[in-house]
mmCIF file of C-alpha atoms and ligand atoms in Angstrom:
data_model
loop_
_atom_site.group_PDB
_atom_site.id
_atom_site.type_symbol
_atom_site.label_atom_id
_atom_site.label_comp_id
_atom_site.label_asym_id
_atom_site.label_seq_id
_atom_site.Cartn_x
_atom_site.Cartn_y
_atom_site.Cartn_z
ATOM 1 C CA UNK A 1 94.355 112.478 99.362
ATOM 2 C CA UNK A 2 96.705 114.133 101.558
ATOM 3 C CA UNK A 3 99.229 116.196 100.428
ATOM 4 C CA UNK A 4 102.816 116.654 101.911
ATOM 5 C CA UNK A 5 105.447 118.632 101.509
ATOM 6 C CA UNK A 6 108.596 117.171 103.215
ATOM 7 C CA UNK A 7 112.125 119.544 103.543
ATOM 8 C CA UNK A 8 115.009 117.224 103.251
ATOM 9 C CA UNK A 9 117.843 119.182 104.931
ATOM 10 C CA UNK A 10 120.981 116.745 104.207
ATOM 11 C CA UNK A 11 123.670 117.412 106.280
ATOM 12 C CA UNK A 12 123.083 121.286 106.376
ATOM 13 C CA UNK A 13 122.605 123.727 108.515
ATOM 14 C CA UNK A 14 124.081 124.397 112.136
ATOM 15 C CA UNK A 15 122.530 125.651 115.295
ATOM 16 C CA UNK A 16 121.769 129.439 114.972
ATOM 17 C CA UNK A 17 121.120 128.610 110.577
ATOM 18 C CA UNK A 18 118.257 125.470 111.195
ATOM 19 C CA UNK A 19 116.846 127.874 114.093
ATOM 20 C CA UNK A 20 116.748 130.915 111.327
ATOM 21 C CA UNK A 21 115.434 128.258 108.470
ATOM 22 C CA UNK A 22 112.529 127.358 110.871
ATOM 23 C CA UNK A 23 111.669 130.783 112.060
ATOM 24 C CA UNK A 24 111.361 131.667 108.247
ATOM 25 C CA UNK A 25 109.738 128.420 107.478
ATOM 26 C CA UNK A 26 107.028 129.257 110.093
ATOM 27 C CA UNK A 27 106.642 133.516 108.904
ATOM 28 C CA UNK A 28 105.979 132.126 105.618
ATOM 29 C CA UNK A 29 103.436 129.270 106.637
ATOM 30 C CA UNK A 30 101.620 132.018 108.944
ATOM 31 C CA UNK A 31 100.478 133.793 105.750
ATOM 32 C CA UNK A 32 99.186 131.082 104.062
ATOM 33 C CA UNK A 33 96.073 128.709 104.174
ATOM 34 C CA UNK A 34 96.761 125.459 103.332
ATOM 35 C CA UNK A 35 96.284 121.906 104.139
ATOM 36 C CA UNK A 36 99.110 120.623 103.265
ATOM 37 C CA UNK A 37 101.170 118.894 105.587
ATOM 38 C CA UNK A 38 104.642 120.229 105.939
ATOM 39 C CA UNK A 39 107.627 118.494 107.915
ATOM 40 C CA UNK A 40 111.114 119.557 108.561
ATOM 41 C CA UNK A 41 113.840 116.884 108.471
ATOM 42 C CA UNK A 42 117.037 118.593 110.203
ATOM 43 C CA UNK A 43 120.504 117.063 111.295
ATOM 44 C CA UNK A 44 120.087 115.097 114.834
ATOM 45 C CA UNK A 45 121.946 117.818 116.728
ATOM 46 C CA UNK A 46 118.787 120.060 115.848
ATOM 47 C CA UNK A 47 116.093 117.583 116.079
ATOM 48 C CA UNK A 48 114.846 118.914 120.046
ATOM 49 C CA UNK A 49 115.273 122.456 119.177
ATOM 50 C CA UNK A 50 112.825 122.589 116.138
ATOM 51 C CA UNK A 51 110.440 120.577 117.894
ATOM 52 C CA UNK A 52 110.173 123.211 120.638
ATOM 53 C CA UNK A 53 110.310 125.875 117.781
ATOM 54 C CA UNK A 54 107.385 124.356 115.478
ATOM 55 C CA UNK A 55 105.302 123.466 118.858
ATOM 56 C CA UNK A 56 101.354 124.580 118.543
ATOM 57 C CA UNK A 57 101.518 124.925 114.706
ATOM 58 C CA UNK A 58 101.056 122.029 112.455
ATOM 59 C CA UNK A 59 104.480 121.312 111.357
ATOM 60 C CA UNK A 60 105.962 117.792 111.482
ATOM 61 C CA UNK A 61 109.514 117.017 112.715
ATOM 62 C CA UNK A 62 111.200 114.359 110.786
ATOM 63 C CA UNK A 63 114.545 112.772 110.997
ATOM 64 C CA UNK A 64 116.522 111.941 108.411
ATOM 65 C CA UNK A 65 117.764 108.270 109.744
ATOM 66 C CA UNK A 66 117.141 105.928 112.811
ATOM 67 C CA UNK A 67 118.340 102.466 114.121
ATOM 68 C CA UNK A 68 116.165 99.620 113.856
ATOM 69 C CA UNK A 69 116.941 98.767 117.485
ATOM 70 C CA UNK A 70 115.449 100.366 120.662
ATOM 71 C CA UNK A 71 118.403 100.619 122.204
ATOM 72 C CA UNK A 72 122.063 98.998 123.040
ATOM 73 C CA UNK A 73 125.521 98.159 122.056
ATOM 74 C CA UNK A 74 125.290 100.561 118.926
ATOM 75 C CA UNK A 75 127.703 103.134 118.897
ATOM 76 C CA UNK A 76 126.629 106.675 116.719
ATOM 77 C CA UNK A 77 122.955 105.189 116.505
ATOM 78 C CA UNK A 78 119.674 106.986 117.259
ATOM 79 C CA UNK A 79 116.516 104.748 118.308
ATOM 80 C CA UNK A 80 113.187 105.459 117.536
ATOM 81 C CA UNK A 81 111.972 105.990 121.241
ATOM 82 C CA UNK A 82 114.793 108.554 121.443
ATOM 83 C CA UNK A 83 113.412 110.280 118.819
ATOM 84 C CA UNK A 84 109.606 110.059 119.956
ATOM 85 C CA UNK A 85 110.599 110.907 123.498
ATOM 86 C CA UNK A 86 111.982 114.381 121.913
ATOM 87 C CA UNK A 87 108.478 114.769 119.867
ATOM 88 C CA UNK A 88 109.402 113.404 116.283
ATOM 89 C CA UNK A 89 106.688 112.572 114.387
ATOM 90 C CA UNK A 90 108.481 111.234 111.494
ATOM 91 C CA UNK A 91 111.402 109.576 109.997
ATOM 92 C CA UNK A 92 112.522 109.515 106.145
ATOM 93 C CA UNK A 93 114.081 106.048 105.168
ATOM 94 C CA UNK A 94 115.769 104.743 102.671
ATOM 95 C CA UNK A 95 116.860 107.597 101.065
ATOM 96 C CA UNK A 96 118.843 106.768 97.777
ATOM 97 C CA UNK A 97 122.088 108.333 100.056
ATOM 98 C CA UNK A 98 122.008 105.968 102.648
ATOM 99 C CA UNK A 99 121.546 103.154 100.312
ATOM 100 C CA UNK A 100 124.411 104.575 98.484
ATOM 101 C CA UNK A 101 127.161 105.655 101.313
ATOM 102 C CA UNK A 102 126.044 103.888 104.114
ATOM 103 C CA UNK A 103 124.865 100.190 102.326
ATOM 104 C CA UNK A 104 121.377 100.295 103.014
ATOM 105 C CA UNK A 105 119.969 97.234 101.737
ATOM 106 C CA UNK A 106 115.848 96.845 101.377
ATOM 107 C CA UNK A 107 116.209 94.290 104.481
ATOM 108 C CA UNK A 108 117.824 96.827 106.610
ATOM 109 C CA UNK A 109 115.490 99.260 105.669
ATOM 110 C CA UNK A 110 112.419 96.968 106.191
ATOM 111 C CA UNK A 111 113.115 96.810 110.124
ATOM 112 C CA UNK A 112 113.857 100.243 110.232
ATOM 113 C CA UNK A 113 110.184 100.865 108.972
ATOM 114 C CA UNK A 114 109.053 98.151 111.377
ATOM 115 C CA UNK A 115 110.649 99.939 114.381
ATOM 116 C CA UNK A 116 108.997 103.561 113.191
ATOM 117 C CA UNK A 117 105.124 101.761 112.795
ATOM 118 C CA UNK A 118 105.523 100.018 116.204
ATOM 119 C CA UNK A 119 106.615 103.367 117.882
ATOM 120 C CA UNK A 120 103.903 104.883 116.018
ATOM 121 C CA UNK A 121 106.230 107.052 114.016
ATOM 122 C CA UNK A 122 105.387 108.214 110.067
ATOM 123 C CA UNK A 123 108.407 106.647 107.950
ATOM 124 C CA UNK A 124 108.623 108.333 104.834
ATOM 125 C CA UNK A 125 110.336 105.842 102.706
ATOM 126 C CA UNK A 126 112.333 106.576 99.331
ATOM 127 C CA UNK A 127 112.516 104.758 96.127
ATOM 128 C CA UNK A 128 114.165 105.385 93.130
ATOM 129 C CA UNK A 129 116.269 104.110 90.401
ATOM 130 C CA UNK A 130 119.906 105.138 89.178
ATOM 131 C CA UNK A 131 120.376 106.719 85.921
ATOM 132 C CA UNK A 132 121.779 102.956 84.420
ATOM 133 C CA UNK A 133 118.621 101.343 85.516
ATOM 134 C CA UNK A 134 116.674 103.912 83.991
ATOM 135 C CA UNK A 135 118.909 104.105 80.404
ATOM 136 C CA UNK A 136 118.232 99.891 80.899
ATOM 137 C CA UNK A 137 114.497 100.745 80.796
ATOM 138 C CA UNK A 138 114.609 98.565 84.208
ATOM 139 C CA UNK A 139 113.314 101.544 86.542
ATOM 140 C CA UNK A 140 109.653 100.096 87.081
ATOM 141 C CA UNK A 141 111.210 96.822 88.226
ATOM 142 C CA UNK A 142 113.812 98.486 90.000
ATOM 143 C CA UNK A 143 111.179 100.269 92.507
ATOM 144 C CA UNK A 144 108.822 97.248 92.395
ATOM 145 C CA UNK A 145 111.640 95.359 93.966
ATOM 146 C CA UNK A 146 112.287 98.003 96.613
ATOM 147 C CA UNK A 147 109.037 98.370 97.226
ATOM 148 C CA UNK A 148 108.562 94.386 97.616
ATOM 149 C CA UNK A 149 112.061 94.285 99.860
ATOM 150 C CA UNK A 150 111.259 97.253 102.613
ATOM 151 C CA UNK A 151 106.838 97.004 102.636
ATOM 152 C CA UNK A 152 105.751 93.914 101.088
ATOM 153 C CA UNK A 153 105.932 92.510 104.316
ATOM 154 C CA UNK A 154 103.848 95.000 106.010
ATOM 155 C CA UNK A 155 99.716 94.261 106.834
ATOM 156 C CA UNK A 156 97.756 96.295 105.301
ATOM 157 C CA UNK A 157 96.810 98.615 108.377
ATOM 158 C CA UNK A 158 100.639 99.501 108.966
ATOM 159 C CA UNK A 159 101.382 100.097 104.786
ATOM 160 C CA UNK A 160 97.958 102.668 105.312
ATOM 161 C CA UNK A 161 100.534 104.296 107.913
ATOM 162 C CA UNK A 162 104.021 105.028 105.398
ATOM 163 C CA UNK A 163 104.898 107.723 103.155
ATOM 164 C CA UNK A 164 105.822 106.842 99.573
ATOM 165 C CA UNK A 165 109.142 109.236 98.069
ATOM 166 C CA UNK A 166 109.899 108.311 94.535
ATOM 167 C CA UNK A 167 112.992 110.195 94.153
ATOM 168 C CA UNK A 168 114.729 109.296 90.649
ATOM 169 C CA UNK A 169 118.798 109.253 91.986
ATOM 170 C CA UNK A 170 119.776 110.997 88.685
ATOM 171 C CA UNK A 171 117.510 113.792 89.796
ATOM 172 C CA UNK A 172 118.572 113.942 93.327
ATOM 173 C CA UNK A 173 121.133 117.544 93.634
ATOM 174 C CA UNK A 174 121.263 117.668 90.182
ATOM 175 C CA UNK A 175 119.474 119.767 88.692
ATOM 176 C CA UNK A 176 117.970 116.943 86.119
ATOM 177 C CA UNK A 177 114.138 116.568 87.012
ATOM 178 C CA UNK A 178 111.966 113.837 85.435
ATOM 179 C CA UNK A 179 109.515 114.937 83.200
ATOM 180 C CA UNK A 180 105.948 114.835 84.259
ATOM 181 C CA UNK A 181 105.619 111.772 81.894
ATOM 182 C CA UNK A 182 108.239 110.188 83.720
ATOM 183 C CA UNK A 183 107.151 111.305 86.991
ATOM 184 C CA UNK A 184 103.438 110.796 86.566
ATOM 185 C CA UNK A 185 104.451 106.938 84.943
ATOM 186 C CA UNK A 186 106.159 106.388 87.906
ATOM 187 C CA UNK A 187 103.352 107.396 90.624
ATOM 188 C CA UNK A 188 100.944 105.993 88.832
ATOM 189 C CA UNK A 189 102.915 102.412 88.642
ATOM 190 C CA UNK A 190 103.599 102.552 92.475
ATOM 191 C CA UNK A 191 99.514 103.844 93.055
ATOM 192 C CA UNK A 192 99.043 100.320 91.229
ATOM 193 C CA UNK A 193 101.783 98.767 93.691
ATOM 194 C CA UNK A 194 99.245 100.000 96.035
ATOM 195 C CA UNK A 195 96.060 99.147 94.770
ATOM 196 C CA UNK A 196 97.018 95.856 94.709
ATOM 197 C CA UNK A 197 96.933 95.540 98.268
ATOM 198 C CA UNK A 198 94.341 97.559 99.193
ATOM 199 C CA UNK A 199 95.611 100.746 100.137
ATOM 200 C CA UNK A 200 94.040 103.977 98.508
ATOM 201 C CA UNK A 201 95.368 106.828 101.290
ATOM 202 C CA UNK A 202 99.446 106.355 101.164
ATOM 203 C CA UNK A 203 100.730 109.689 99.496
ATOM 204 C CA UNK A 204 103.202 109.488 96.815
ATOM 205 C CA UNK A 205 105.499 112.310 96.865
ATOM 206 C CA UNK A 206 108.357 113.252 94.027
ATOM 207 C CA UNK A 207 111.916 114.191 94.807
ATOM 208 C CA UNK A 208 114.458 115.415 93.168
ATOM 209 C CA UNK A 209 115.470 118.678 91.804
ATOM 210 C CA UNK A 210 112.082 119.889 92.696
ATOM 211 C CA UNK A 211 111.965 123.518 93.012
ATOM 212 C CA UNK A 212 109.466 126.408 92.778
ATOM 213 C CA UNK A 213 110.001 126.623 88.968
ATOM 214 C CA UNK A 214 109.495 123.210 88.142
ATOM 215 C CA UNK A 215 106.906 121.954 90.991
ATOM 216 C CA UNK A 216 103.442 123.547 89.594
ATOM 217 C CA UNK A 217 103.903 121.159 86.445
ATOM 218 C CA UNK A 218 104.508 117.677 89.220
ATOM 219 C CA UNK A 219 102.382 118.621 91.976
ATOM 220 C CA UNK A 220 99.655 118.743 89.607
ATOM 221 C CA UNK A 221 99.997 115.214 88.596
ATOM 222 C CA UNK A 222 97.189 112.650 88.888
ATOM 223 C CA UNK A 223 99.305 110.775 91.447
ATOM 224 C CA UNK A 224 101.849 113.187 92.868
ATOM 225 C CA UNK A 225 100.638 114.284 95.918
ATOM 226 C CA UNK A 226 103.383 116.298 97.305
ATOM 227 C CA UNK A 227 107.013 116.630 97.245
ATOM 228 C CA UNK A 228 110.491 115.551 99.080
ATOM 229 C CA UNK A 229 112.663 118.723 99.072
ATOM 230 C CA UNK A 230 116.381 118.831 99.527
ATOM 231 C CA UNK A 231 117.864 122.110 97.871
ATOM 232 C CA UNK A 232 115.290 123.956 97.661
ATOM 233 C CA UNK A 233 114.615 123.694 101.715
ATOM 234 C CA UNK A 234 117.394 125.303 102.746
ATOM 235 C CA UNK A 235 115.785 128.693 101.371
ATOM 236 C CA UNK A 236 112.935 129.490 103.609
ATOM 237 C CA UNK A 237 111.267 131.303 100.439
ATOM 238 C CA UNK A 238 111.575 128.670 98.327
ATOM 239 C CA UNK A 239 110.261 125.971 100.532
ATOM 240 C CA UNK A 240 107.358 127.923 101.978
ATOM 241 C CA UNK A 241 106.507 128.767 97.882
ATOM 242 C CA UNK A 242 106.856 124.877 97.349
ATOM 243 C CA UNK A 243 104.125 123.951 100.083
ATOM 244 C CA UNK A 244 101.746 127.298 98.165
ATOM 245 C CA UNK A 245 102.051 125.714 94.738
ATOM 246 C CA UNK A 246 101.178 122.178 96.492
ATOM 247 C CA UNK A 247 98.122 123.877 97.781
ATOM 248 C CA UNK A 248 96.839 125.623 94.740
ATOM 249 C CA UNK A 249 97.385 121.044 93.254
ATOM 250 C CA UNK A 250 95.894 119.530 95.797
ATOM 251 C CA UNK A 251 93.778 116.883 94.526
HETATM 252 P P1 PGA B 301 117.097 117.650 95.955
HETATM 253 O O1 PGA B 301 117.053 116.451 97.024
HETATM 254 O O2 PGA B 301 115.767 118.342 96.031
HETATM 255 O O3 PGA B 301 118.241 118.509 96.378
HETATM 256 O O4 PGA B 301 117.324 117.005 94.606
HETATM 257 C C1 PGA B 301 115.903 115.677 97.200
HETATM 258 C C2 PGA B 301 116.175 114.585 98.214
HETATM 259 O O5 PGA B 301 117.239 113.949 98.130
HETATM 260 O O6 PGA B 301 115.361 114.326 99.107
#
């Protein structure tokens, strides 16, 4: 399976810092051999620059939103052939912030993926239940449903071409991880999500809180194949540790 490591960077960063992160990012990835895929998801403003930066090596350049639209009346919005005219490969969706601050319903998020597949664009889509949902033992049914809403409707070609995040929200900046048991319950019930329809190749990553001291003991996971970094990318060190501990799992 492959394994990815994705760097989350939020709203972080400005010019000269995301130029620094990926010069550091790059330093460390020089002196390693891996196959592990690694993309960078910085702000818009940033998006050109660290494709030009990351240009020959094997990094991926993500962003971190996108319109569903190709383009029109939509004032603040990026399209997806803006982005893939710049030389973004990727685009993470549905992250548990958008759906929070900015209403992102599973519908919404649906045509976004549809607009990244026809573009030919990687979405990396994120699932994940709130800490209620969890306490309500509801959490399975919680990412079944979001996993129905934004891919059920996808053939089974273009759900070979997404990214799977399962991202627990209680996890996400806090410091709280889920246990492997947790985690690994989790994968394995959205591997069977999956299986169901065929598909054997979509990675699943984990997000949330993970970090170099807590990663060896997910990454290792029958059906963790990576990770979704937000913190921890911000620190060249730590992310560039993050995608040598996903090496030494890969499975
Ligand atoms: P975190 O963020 O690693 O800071 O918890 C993960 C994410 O939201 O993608």
């Amino acid at each position: 399976m492959r394994t990815i490591v994705a760097g989350n960077w939020k709203m972080n960063t400005d010019r000269q810092g995301a130029a620094d992160l990926v010069n550091g990012v790059l330093k460390g990835l020089a002196g390693l051999d891996t196959a592990v895929e690694v993309v960078l998801a910085p702000p818009f403003p940033f998006l050109a620059a660290t494709v030009e930066q990351v240009r020959g090596t094997r990094v991926v350049v993500a962003a971190q939103n996108c319109h569903e639209a190709a383009h029109g009346a939509y004032t603040g919005e990026v399209s997806v052939p803006m982005l893939k005219s710049i030389g973004v490969g990727a685009c993470i969706v549905g992250h548990s912030e958008r759906r929070q601050y900015f209403g992102e319903t599973d519908a919404v998020i649906a045509r976004k993926i549809d607009a990244l597949l026809e573009h030919g664009l990687t979405p990396i889509f994120c699932c994940g239940e709130v800490k209620a949902e969890r306490e309500a033992g509801r959490h399975e049914h919680v990412v079944t449903t979001q996993l129905d809403g934004a891919l059920g409707h996808l053939s089974a070609d273009r759900l070979a071409r997404v990214v799977i995040a399962y991202e627990p929200v209680w996890a996400i900046g806090t410091g709280l991880t889920a246990t492997p048991q947790q985690a690994q319950d989790m994968h394995a019930h959205i591997r069977a999500w999956l299986q169901q329809r065929d598909i054997a190749s979509v990675p699943v990553l984990y997000g949330g809180s993970c970090k170099p001291d807590n990663a060896a003991g997910l990454f290792g996971l029958p059906d963790i194949h990576g990770g979704l970094i937000g913190g921890a990318a911000l620190d060249a060190g730590s992310f560039v540790e993050l995608v040598r501990l996903a090496t030494e799992a890969e499975h």
